[in-house]
PDB file of C-alpha atoms in Angstrom:
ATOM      1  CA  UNK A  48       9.914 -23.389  -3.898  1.00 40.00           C
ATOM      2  CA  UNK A  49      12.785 -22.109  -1.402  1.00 46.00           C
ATOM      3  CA  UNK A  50      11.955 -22.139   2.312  1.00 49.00           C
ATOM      4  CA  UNK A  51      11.547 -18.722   2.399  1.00 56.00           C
ATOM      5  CA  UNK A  52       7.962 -19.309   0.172  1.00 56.00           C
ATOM      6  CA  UNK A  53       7.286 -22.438   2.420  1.00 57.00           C
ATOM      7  CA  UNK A  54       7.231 -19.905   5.552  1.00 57.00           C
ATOM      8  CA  UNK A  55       5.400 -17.438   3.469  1.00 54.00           C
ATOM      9  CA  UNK A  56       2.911 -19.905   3.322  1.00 58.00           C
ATOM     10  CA  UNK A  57       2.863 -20.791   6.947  1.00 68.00           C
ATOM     11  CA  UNK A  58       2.613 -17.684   7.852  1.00 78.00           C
ATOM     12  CA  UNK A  59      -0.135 -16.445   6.116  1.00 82.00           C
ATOM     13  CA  UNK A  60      -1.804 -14.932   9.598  1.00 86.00           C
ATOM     14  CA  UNK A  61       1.133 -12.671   9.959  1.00 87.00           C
ATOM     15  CA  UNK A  62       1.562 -11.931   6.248  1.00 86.00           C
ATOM     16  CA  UNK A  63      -2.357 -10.311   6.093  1.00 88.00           C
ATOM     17  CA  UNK A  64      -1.340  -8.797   9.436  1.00 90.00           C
ATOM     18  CA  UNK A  65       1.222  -6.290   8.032  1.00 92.00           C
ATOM     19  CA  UNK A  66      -0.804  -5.701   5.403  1.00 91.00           C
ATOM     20  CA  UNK A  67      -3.341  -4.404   7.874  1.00 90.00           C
ATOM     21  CA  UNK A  68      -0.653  -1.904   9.842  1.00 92.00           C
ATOM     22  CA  UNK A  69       0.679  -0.625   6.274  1.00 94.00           C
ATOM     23  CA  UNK A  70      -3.065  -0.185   5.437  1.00 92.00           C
ATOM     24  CA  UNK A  71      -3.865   1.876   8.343  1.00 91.00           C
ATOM     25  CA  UNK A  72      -0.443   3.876   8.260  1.00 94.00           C
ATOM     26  CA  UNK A  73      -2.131   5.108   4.814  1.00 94.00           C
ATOM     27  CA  UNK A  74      -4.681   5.552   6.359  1.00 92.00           C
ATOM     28  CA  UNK A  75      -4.043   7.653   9.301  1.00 93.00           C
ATOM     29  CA  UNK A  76      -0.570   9.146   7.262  1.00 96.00           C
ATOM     30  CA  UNK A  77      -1.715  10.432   3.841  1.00 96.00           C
ATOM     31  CA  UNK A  78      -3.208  13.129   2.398  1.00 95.00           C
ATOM     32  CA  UNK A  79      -6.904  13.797   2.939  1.00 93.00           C
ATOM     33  CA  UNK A  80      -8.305  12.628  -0.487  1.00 92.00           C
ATOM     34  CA  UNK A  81      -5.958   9.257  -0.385  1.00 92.00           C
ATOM     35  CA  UNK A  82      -7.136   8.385   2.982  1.00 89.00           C
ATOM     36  CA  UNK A  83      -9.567   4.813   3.453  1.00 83.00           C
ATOM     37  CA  UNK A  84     -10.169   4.464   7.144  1.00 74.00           C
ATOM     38  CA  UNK A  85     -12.890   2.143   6.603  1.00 75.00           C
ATOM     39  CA  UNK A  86     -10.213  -0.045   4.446  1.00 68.00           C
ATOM     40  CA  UNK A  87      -9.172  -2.773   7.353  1.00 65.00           C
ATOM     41  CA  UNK A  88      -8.776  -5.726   4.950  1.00 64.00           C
ATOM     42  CA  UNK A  89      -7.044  -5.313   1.943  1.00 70.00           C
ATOM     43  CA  UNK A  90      -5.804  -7.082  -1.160  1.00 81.00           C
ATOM     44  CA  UNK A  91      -4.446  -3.468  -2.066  1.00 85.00           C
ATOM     45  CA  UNK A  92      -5.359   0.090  -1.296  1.00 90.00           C
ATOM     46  CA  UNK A  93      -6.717   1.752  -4.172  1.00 90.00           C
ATOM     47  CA  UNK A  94      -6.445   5.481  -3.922  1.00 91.00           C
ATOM     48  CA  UNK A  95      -7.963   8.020  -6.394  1.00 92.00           C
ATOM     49  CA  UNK A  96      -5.698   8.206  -9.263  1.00 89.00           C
ATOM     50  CA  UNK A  97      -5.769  12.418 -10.893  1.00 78.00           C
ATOM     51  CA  UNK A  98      -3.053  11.799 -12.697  1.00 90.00           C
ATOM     52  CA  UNK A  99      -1.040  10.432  -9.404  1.00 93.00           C
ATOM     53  CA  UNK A 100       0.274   7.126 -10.939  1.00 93.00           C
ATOM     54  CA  UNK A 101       2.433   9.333 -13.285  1.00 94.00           C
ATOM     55  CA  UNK A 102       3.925  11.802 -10.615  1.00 96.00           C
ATOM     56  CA  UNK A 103       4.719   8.635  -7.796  1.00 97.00           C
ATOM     57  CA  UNK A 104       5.929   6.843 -10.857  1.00 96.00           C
ATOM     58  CA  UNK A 105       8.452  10.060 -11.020  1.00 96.00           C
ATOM     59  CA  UNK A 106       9.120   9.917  -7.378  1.00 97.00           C
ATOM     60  CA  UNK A 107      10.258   6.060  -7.863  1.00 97.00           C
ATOM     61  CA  UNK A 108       6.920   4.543  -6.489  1.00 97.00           C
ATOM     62  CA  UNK A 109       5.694   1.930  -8.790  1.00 94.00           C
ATOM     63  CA  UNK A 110       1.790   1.894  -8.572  1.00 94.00           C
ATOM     64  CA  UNK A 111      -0.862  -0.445 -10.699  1.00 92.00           C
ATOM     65  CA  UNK A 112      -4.570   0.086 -12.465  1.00 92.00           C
ATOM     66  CA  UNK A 113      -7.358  -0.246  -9.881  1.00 87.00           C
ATOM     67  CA  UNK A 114      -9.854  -2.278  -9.971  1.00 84.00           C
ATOM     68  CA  UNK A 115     -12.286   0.993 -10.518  1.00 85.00           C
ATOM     69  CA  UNK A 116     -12.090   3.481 -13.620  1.00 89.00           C
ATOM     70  CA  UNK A 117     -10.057   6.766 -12.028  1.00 91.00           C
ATOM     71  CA  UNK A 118      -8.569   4.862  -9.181  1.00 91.00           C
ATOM     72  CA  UNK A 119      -5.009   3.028  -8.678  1.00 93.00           C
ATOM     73  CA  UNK A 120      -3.360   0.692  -6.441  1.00 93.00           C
ATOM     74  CA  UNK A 121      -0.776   2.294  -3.988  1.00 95.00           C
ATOM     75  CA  UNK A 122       2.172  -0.769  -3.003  1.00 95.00           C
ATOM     76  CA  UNK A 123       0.786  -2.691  -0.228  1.00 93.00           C
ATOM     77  CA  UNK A 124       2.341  -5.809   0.125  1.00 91.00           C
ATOM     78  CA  UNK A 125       3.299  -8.120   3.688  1.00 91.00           C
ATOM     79  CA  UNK A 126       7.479  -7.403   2.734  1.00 91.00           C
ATOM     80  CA  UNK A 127       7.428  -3.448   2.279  1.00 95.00           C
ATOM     81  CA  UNK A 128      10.340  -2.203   4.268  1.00 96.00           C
ATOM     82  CA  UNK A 129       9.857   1.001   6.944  1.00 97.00           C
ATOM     83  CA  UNK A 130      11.756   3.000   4.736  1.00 98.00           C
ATOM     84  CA  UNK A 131       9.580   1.364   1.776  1.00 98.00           C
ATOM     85  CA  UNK A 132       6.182   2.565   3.267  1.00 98.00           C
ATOM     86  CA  UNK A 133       7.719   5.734   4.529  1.00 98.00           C
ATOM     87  CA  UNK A 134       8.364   6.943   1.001  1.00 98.00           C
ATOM     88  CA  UNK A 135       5.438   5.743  -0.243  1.00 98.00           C
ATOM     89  CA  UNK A 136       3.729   8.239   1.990  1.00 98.00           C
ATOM     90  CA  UNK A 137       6.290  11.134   1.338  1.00 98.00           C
ATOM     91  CA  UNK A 138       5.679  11.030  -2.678  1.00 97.00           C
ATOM     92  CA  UNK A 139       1.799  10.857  -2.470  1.00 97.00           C
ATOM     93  CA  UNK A 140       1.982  13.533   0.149  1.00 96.00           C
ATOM     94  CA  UNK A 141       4.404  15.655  -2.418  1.00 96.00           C
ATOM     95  CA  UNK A 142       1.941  14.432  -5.350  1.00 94.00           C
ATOM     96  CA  UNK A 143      -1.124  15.870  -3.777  1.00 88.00           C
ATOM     97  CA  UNK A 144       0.059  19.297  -3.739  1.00 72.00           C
TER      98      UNK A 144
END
């Protein structure tokens, strides 16, 4: 393991930290129908899925199954970059329409 997994590990209260803020970016940033306010601890944000995976997946935005038939999983993870999360938003916000 390199050190930059040892510090992952360390770290673990800031790691589920910025998971939060990306969390509530989606949150208070996408569309209507994708939005989870009441989502404040997540292991991913699942989102409602309408044929979405296959049009982010066309935007460059690699999503996965949810847990839930008709859902999937939006990237949420502590090492998204702004510029990561911001085009996250952008495709499901071009997606929805």
């Amino acid at each position: 393991m390199g050190t930059q997994g040892i510090e992952y590990y360390y770290d673990i209260d800031g790691f589920l930290k910025r998971k939060q803020e990306i969390a509530r970016r989606y949150a208070a940033e996408l569309p209507e129908q994708y939005r989870r306010p009441d989502y404040d601890y997540p292991s991913n944000y699942p989102v409602p899925d309408n044929c979405l995976r296959t049009k982010l997946a066309d935007r460059g935005v690699e999503t996965l199954p949810g847990n839930f038939a008709g859902t999937c999983n939006l990237p949420l993870h502590a090492h998204m970059t702004e510029e990561e999360i911001e085009h996250v938003i952008a495709a499901v916000r071009a997606s929805a329409d």
